Every structure is written in C-alpha cells, then in structure tokens.
C-alpha cells in the first residue's frame, strides 16, 4: 500500500488509487475542496514535496495555469490518485481559512 505523508503531522498507508483529497480527509487533514472535486476552484491544492502524483489532466492544468501555478509542483488533490508514496503539504485547509470545506468530492 502506498503512503501519504504530511510533514510535521504524520504518514498513513492508503488504498492504492484513492483520490488524494480523500486520503488526506480520512487521516484528519481538513483540506478545502470548494467545488466538490471538479477541478474548478483550486482550493484543494497541495504542494508535492516528494513522490510521483501521476500525469496531470487538461482541466487541472488549465485551472492551475489560470492561477499562475502551472510551472510549480502544485497539484489539485481532487485530481490525484495515489499510486505511490507521496509527501505533500496542504496549501488551504478549513482551519486556516475559516471557510466551509464544500461538497465531498466523488470517489
């Protein structure tokens, strides 16, 4: 099983193929996901510190590009399926922003 690690928080084995946003939530990380996992709001973005998050789809790329984040190691956790070990840093969380998380992304 792959592991997801959030530095200074912990690491967890997760089901292979699970969306990163779900892996984070299931392990106590209050990641935002304002659009419900449709790659429209970029609130669920994470910094990929280490590991291979897989290929980026066109919708995710276009949203990150619109925000000027297409040349970085930023990904949308609602679009990443965990296939290997990842070390990530959530960028926007409920507790840090005070916003409601939004609808639960589909599996």
PDB file of N, CA and C in Angstrom, residues 14-83:
ATOM      1  N   UNK A  14      -2.447   4.198   2.580  1.00  0.00           N
ATOM      2  CA  UNK A  14      -3.756   4.450   1.996  1.00  0.00           C
ATOM      3  C   UNK A  14      -4.019   3.454   0.879  1.00  0.00           C
ATOM      4  N   UNK A  15      -5.270   3.278   0.566  1.00  0.00           N
ATOM      5  CA  UNK A  15      -5.668   2.386  -0.509  1.00  0.00           C
ATOM      6  C   UNK A  15      -5.138   2.908  -1.841  1.00  0.00           C
ATOM      7  N   UNK A  16      -4.501   2.050  -2.592  1.00  0.00           N
ATOM      8  CA  UNK A  16      -3.989   2.458  -3.905  1.00  0.00           C
ATOM      9  C   UNK A  16      -5.145   2.882  -4.801  1.00  0.00           C
ATOM     10  N   UNK A  17      -4.991   4.017  -5.463  1.00  0.00           N
ATOM     11  CA  UNK A  17      -5.998   4.528  -6.380  1.00  0.00           C
ATOM     12  C   UNK A  17      -6.971   5.510  -5.758  1.00  0.00           C
ATOM     13  N   UNK A  18      -6.917   5.674  -4.424  1.00  0.00           N
ATOM     14  CA  UNK A  18      -7.800   6.628  -3.765  1.00  0.00           C
ATOM     15  C   UNK A  18      -7.397   8.048  -4.169  1.00  0.00           C
ATOM     16  N   UNK A  19      -8.381   8.934  -4.261  1.00  0.00           N
ATOM     17  CA  UNK A  19      -8.052  10.332  -4.539  1.00  0.00           C
ATOM     18  C   UNK A  19      -7.320  10.903  -3.330  1.00  0.00           C
ATOM     19  N   UNK A  20      -6.315  11.703  -3.600  1.00  0.00           N
ATOM     20  CA  UNK A  20      -5.509  12.292  -2.530  1.00  0.00           C
ATOM     21  C   UNK A  20      -6.366  13.092  -1.565  1.00  0.00           C
ATOM     22  N   UNK A  21      -7.352  13.821  -2.049  1.00  0.00           N
ATOM     23  CA  UNK A  21      -8.220  14.608  -1.173  1.00  0.00           C
ATOM     24  C   UNK A  21      -8.883  13.706  -0.130  1.00  0.00           C
ATOM     25  N   UNK A  22      -9.319  12.502  -0.525  1.00  0.00           N
ATOM     26  CA  UNK A  22      -9.943  11.572   0.420  1.00  0.00           C
ATOM     27  C   UNK A  22      -8.917  10.990   1.386  1.00  0.00           C
ATOM     28  N   UNK A  23      -7.727  10.676   0.882  1.00  0.00           N
ATOM     29  CA  UNK A  23      -6.677  10.155   1.755  1.00  0.00           C
ATOM     30  C   UNK A  23      -6.347  11.161   2.845  1.00  0.00           C
ATOM     31  N   UNK A  24      -6.298  12.432   2.484  1.00  0.00           N
ATOM     32  CA  UNK A  24      -5.998  13.470   3.476  1.00  0.00           C
ATOM     33  C   UNK A  24      -7.133  13.588   4.489  1.00  0.00           C
ATOM     34  N   UNK A  25      -8.372  13.715   4.008  1.00  0.00           N
ATOM     35  CA  UNK A  25      -9.517  13.852   4.914  1.00  0.00           C
ATOM     36  C   UNK A  25      -9.654  12.661   5.852  1.00  0.00           C
ATOM     37  N   UNK A  26      -9.492  11.459   5.326  1.00  0.00           N
ATOM     38  CA  UNK A  26      -9.645  10.251   6.137  1.00  0.00           C
ATOM     39  C   UNK A  26      -8.596  10.159   7.239  1.00  0.00           C
ATOM     40  N   UNK A  27      -7.545  10.963   7.128  1.00  0.00           N
ATOM     41  CA  UNK A  27      -6.488  10.936   8.129  1.00  0.00           C
ATOM     42  C   UNK A  27      -6.376  12.258   8.889  1.00  0.00           C
ATOM     43  N   UNK A  28      -7.482  12.982   8.963  1.00  0.00           N
ATOM     44  CA  UNK A  28      -7.576  14.146   9.838  1.00  0.00           C
ATOM     45  C   UNK A  28      -7.101  15.467   9.268  1.00  0.00           C
ATOM     46  N   UNK A  29      -6.785  15.528   7.987  1.00  0.00           N
ATOM     47  CA  UNK A  29      -6.369  16.791   7.370  1.00  0.00           C
ATOM     48  C   UNK A  29      -7.615  17.456   6.814  1.00  0.00           C
ATOM     49  N   UNK A  30      -7.899  18.651   7.264  1.00  0.00           N
ATOM     50  CA  UNK A  30      -9.136  19.348   6.874  1.00  0.00           C
ATOM     51  C   UNK A  30      -8.961  20.180   5.597  1.00  0.00           C
ATOM     52  N   UNK A  31      -8.593  19.498   4.521  1.00  0.00           N
ATOM     53  CA  UNK A  31      -8.333  20.117   3.227  1.00  0.00           C
ATOM     54  C   UNK A  31      -9.617  20.737   2.663  1.00  0.00           C
ATOM     55  N   UNK A  32      -9.490  21.914   2.083  1.00  0.00           N
ATOM     56  CA  UNK A  32     -10.630  22.516   1.395  1.00  0.00           C
ATOM     57  C   UNK A  32     -10.873  21.790   0.076  1.00  0.00           C
ATOM     58  N   UNK A  33     -12.113  21.821  -0.377  1.00  0.00           N
ATOM     59  CA  UNK A  33     -12.480  21.277  -1.691  1.00  0.00           C
ATOM     60  C   UNK A  33     -13.802  21.914  -2.082  1.00  0.00           C
ATOM     61  N   UNK A  34     -13.759  23.194  -2.323  1.00  0.00           N
ATOM     62  CA  UNK A  34     -14.951  24.017  -2.509  1.00  0.00           C
ATOM     63  C   UNK A  34     -15.839  23.612  -3.681  1.00  0.00           C
ATOM     64  N   UNK A  35     -15.281  23.029  -4.739  1.00  0.00           N
ATOM     65  CA  UNK A  35     -16.094  22.705  -5.922  1.00  0.00           C
ATOM     66  C   UNK A  35     -16.545  21.249  -5.947  1.00  0.00           C
ATOM     67  N   UNK A  36     -16.247  20.502  -4.906  1.00  0.00           N
ATOM     68  CA  UNK A  36     -16.684  19.114  -4.862  1.00  0.00           C
ATOM     69  C   UNK A  36     -15.863  18.165  -5.713  1.00  0.00           C
ATOM     70  N   UNK A  37     -14.627  18.538  -5.993  1.00  0.00           N
ATOM     71  CA  UNK A  37     -13.738  17.634  -6.710  1.00  0.00           C
ATOM     72  C   UNK A  37     -13.803  17.724  -8.221  1.00  0.00           C
ATOM     73  N   UNK A  38     -14.222  18.875  -8.730  1.00  0.00           N
ATOM     74  CA  UNK A  38     -14.378  19.034 -10.178  1.00  0.00           C
ATOM     75  C   UNK A  38     -13.293  19.858 -10.841  1.00  0.00           C
ATOM     76  N   UNK A  39     -12.193  20.108 -10.145  1.00  0.00           N
ATOM     77  CA  UNK A  39     -11.051  20.866 -10.686  1.00  0.00           C
ATOM     78  C   UNK A  39     -11.473  22.240 -11.181  1.00  0.00           C
ATOM     79  N   UNK A  40     -12.349  22.910 -10.426  1.00  0.00           N
ATOM     80  CA  UNK A  40     -12.799  24.243 -10.833  1.00  0.00           C
ATOM     81  C   UNK A  40     -12.384  25.344  -9.863  1.00  0.00           C
ATOM     82  N   UNK A  41     -12.006  24.992  -8.645  1.00  0.00           N
ATOM     83  CA  UNK A  41     -11.786  26.063  -7.661  1.00  0.00           C
ATOM     84  C   UNK A  41     -10.347  26.172  -7.164  1.00  0.00           C
ATOM     85  N   UNK A  42      -9.529  25.202  -7.360  1.00  0.00           N
ATOM     86  CA  UNK A  42      -8.139  25.090  -6.900  1.00  0.00           C
ATOM     87  C   UNK A  42      -7.964  25.249  -5.387  1.00  0.00           C
ATOM     88  N   UNK A  43      -9.034  25.102  -4.607  1.00  0.00           N
ATOM     89  CA  UNK A  43      -8.891  25.226  -3.151  1.00  0.00           C
ATOM     90  C   UNK A  43      -8.274  23.984  -2.508  1.00  0.00           C
ATOM     91  N   UNK A  44      -8.281  22.854  -3.201  1.00  0.00           N
ATOM     92  CA  UNK A  44      -7.730  21.623  -2.633  1.00  0.00           C
ATOM     93  C   UNK A  44      -6.273  21.416  -3.026  1.00  0.00           C
ATOM     94  N   UNK A  45      -5.620  22.490  -3.438  1.00  0.00           N
ATOM     95  CA  UNK A  45      -4.252  22.324  -3.936  1.00  0.00           C
ATOM     96  C   UNK A  45      -3.281  21.955  -2.820  1.00  0.00           C
ATOM     97  N   UNK A  46      -2.302  21.178  -3.241  1.00  0.00           N
ATOM     98  CA  UNK A  46      -1.239  20.729  -2.353  1.00  0.00           C
ATOM     99  C   UNK A  46       0.093  20.918  -3.063  1.00  0.00           C
ATOM    100  N   UNK A  47       1.132  21.072  -2.268  1.00  0.00           N
ATOM    101  CA  UNK A  47       2.487  21.080  -2.800  1.00  0.00           C
ATOM    102  C   UNK A  47       2.998  19.643  -2.746  1.00  0.00           C
ATOM    103  N   UNK A  48       3.471  19.142  -3.868  1.00  0.00           N
ATOM    104  CA  UNK A  48       4.078  17.811  -3.900  1.00  0.00           C
ATOM    105  C   UNK A  48       5.549  17.987  -3.539  1.00  0.00           C
ATOM    106  N   UNK A  49       5.909  17.533  -2.358  1.00  0.00           N
ATOM    107  CA  UNK A  49       7.280  17.660  -1.880  1.00  0.00           C
ATOM    108  C   UNK A  49       8.140  16.527  -2.428  1.00  0.00           C
ATOM    109  N   UNK A  50       7.556  15.331  -2.457  1.00  0.00           N
ATOM    110  CA  UNK A  50       8.303  14.170  -2.950  1.00  0.00           C
ATOM    111  C   UNK A  50       7.289  13.128  -3.432  1.00  0.00           C
ATOM    112  N   UNK A  51       7.661  12.409  -4.461  1.00  0.00           N
ATOM    113  CA  UNK A  51       6.816  11.353  -4.991  1.00  0.00           C
ATOM    114  C   UNK A  51       6.245  11.717  -6.343  1.00  0.00           C
ATOM    115  N   UNK A  52       5.611  10.735  -6.960  1.00  0.00           N
ATOM    116  CA  UNK A  52       5.044  10.890  -8.292  1.00  0.00           C
ATOM    117  C   UNK A  52       3.520  10.907  -8.205  1.00  0.00           C
ATOM    118  N   UNK A  53       2.915  12.085  -8.415  1.00  0.00           N
ATOM    119  CA  UNK A  53       1.457  12.172  -8.346  1.00  0.00           C
ATOM    120  C   UNK A  53       0.756  11.734  -9.636  1.00  0.00           C
ATOM    121  N   UNK A  54       1.513  11.301 -10.627  1.00  0.00           N
ATOM    122  CA  UNK A  54       0.916  10.883 -11.888  1.00  0.00           C
ATOM    123  C   UNK A  54       0.743  12.045 -12.850  1.00  0.00           C
ATOM    124  N   UNK A  55       0.223  11.727 -14.006  1.00  0.00           N
ATOM    125  CA  UNK A  55       0.032  12.729 -15.048  1.00  0.00           C
ATOM    126  C   UNK A  55      -1.095  13.687 -14.695  1.00  0.00           C
ATOM    127  N   UNK A  56      -0.958  14.915 -15.149  1.00  0.00           N
ATOM    128  CA  UNK A  56      -1.960  15.942 -14.912  1.00  0.00           C
ATOM    129  C   UNK A  56      -2.924  15.984 -16.093  1.00  0.00           C
ATOM    130  N   UNK A  57      -4.210  16.005 -15.798  1.00  0.00           N
ATOM    131  CA  UNK A  57      -5.219  16.115 -16.841  1.00  0.00           C
ATOM    132  C   UNK A  57      -5.346  17.553 -17.347  1.00  0.00           C
ATOM    133  N   UNK A  58      -6.003  17.710 -18.459  1.00  0.00           N
ATOM    134  CA  UNK A  58      -6.149  19.019 -19.101  1.00  0.00           C
ATOM    135  C   UNK A  58      -6.906  20.013 -18.230  1.00  0.00           C
ATOM    136  N   UNK A  59      -7.995  19.596 -17.614  1.00  0.00           N
ATOM    137  CA  UNK A  59      -8.785  20.515 -16.779  1.00  0.00           C
ATOM    138  C   UNK A  59      -7.950  21.031 -15.605  1.00  0.00           C
ATOM    139  N   UNK A  60      -7.259  20.127 -14.941  1.00  0.00           N
ATOM    140  CA  UNK A  60      -6.404  20.531 -13.816  1.00  0.00           C
ATOM    141  C   UNK A  60      -5.323  21.497 -14.300  1.00  0.00           C
ATOM    142  N   UNK A  61      -4.683  21.169 -15.411  1.00  0.00           N
ATOM    143  CA  UNK A  61      -3.635  22.026 -15.960  1.00  0.00           C
ATOM    144  C   UNK A  61      -4.169  23.421 -16.270  1.00  0.00           C
ATOM    145  N   UNK A  62      -5.316  23.494 -16.910  1.00  0.00           N
ATOM    146  CA  UNK A  62      -5.881  24.792 -17.281  1.00  0.00           C
ATOM    147  C   UNK A  62      -6.237  25.624 -16.045  1.00  0.00           C
ATOM    148  N   UNK A  63      -6.757  24.983 -15.004  1.00  0.00           N
ATOM    149  CA  UNK A  63      -7.097  25.726 -13.777  1.00  0.00           C
ATOM    150  C   UNK A  63      -5.833  26.235 -13.089  1.00  0.00           C
ATOM    151  N   UNK A  64      -4.823  25.403 -12.997  1.00  0.00           N
ATOM    152  CA  UNK A  64      -3.575  25.830 -12.370  1.00  0.00           C
ATOM    153  C   UNK A  64      -2.896  26.911 -13.208  1.00  0.00           C
ATOM    154  N   UNK A  65      -2.955  26.775 -14.512  1.00  0.00           N
ATOM    155  CA  UNK A  65      -2.372  27.779 -15.405  1.00  0.00           C
ATOM    156  C   UNK A  65      -3.067  29.127 -15.217  1.00  0.00           C
ATOM    157  N   UNK A  66      -4.381  29.118 -15.096  1.00  0.00           N
ATOM    158  CA  UNK A  66      -5.138  30.356 -14.901  1.00  0.00           C
ATOM    159  C   UNK A  66      -4.738  31.072 -13.609  1.00  0.00           C
ATOM    160  N   UNK A  67      -4.274  30.320 -12.634  1.00  0.00           N
ATOM    161  CA  UNK A  67      -3.842  30.882 -11.345  1.00  0.00           C
ATOM    162  C   UNK A  67      -2.335  31.115 -11.303  1.00  0.00           C
ATOM    163  N   UNK A  68      -1.635  30.847 -12.417  1.00  0.00           N
ATOM    164  CA  UNK A  68      -0.190  31.032 -12.460  1.00  0.00           C
ATOM    165  C   UNK A  68       0.584  29.960 -11.722  1.00  0.00           C
ATOM    166  N   UNK A  69      -0.008  28.774 -11.564  1.00  0.00           N
ATOM    167  CA  UNK A  69       0.612  27.696 -10.790  1.00  0.00           C
ATOM    168  C   UNK A  69       1.006  26.507 -11.652  1.00  0.00           C
ATOM    169  N   UNK A  70       1.057  26.685 -12.968  1.00  0.00           N
ATOM    170  CA  UNK A  70       1.318  25.565 -13.862  1.00  0.00           C
ATOM    171  C   UNK A  70       2.786  25.196 -13.977  1.00  0.00           C
ATOM    172  N   UNK A  71       3.679  26.008 -13.497  1.00  0.00           N
ATOM    173  CA  UNK A  71       5.114  25.717 -13.611  1.00  0.00           C
ATOM    174  C   UNK A  71       5.713  25.341 -12.251  1.00  0.00           C
ATOM    175  N   UNK A  72       4.883  24.885 -11.338  1.00  0.00           N
ATOM    176  CA  UNK A  72       5.332  24.556  -9.990  1.00  0.00           C
ATOM    177  C   UNK A  72       5.015  23.098  -9.673  1.00  0.00           C
ATOM    178  N   UNK A  73       5.277  22.711  -8.455  1.00  0.00           N
ATOM    179  CA  UNK A  73       4.954  21.356  -8.009  1.00  0.00           C
ATOM    180  C   UNK A  73       3.611  21.341  -7.267  1.00  0.00           C
ATOM    181  N   UNK A  74       2.700  22.201  -7.688  1.00  0.00           N
ATOM    182  CA  UNK A  74       1.365  22.278  -7.105  1.00  0.00           C
ATOM    183  C   UNK A  74       0.418  21.398  -7.904  1.00  0.00           C
ATOM    184  N   UNK A  75      -0.401  20.637  -7.185  1.00  0.00           N
ATOM    185  CA  UNK A  75      -1.417  19.795  -7.817  1.00  0.00           C
ATOM    186  C   UNK A  75      -2.727  19.948  -7.063  1.00  0.00           C
ATOM    187  N   UNK A  76      -3.819  19.569  -7.708  1.00  0.00           N
ATOM    188  CA  UNK A  76      -5.135  19.561  -7.075  1.00  0.00           C
ATOM    189  C   UNK A  76      -5.357  18.169  -6.489  1.00  0.00           C
ATOM    190  N   UNK A  77      -5.573  18.113  -5.183  1.00  0.00           N
ATOM    191  CA  UNK A  77      -5.690  16.807  -4.527  1.00  0.00           C
ATOM    192  C   UNK A  77      -6.930  16.040  -4.975  1.00  0.00           C
ATOM    193  N   UNK A  78      -7.921  16.737  -5.534  1.00  0.00           N
ATOM    194  CA  UNK A  78      -9.116  16.050  -6.029  1.00  0.00           C
ATOM    195  C   UNK A  78      -8.855  15.363  -7.364  1.00  0.00           C
ATOM    196  N   UNK A  79      -7.723  15.648  -7.996  1.00  0.00           N
ATOM    197  CA  UNK A  79      -7.417  15.079  -9.303  1.00  0.00           C
ATOM    198  C   UNK A  79      -6.289  14.042  -9.250  1.00  0.00           C
ATOM    199  N   UNK A  80      -5.627  13.925  -8.109  1.00  0.00           N
ATOM    200  CA  UNK A  80      -4.507  12.991  -7.960  1.00  0.00           C
ATOM    201  C   UNK A  80      -5.008  11.683  -7.360  1.00  0.00           C
ATOM    202  N   UNK A  81      -4.715  10.589  -8.037  1.00  0.00           N
ATOM    203  CA  UNK A  81      -4.979   9.258  -7.498  1.00  0.00           C
ATOM    204  C   UNK A  81      -3.666   8.730  -6.943  1.00  0.00           C
ATOM    205  N   UNK A  82      -3.668   8.318  -5.692  1.00  0.00           N
ATOM    206  CA  UNK A  82      -2.444   7.868  -5.027  1.00  0.00           C
ATOM    207  C   UNK A  82      -2.066   6.484  -5.555  1.00  0.00           C
ATOM    208  N   UNK A  83      -0.924   6.420  -6.213  1.00  0.00           N
ATOM    209  CA  UNK A  83      -0.423   5.157  -6.763  1.00  0.00           C
ATOM    210  C   UNK A  83       0.938   4.784  -6.178  1.00  0.00           C
TER     211      UNK A  83
END
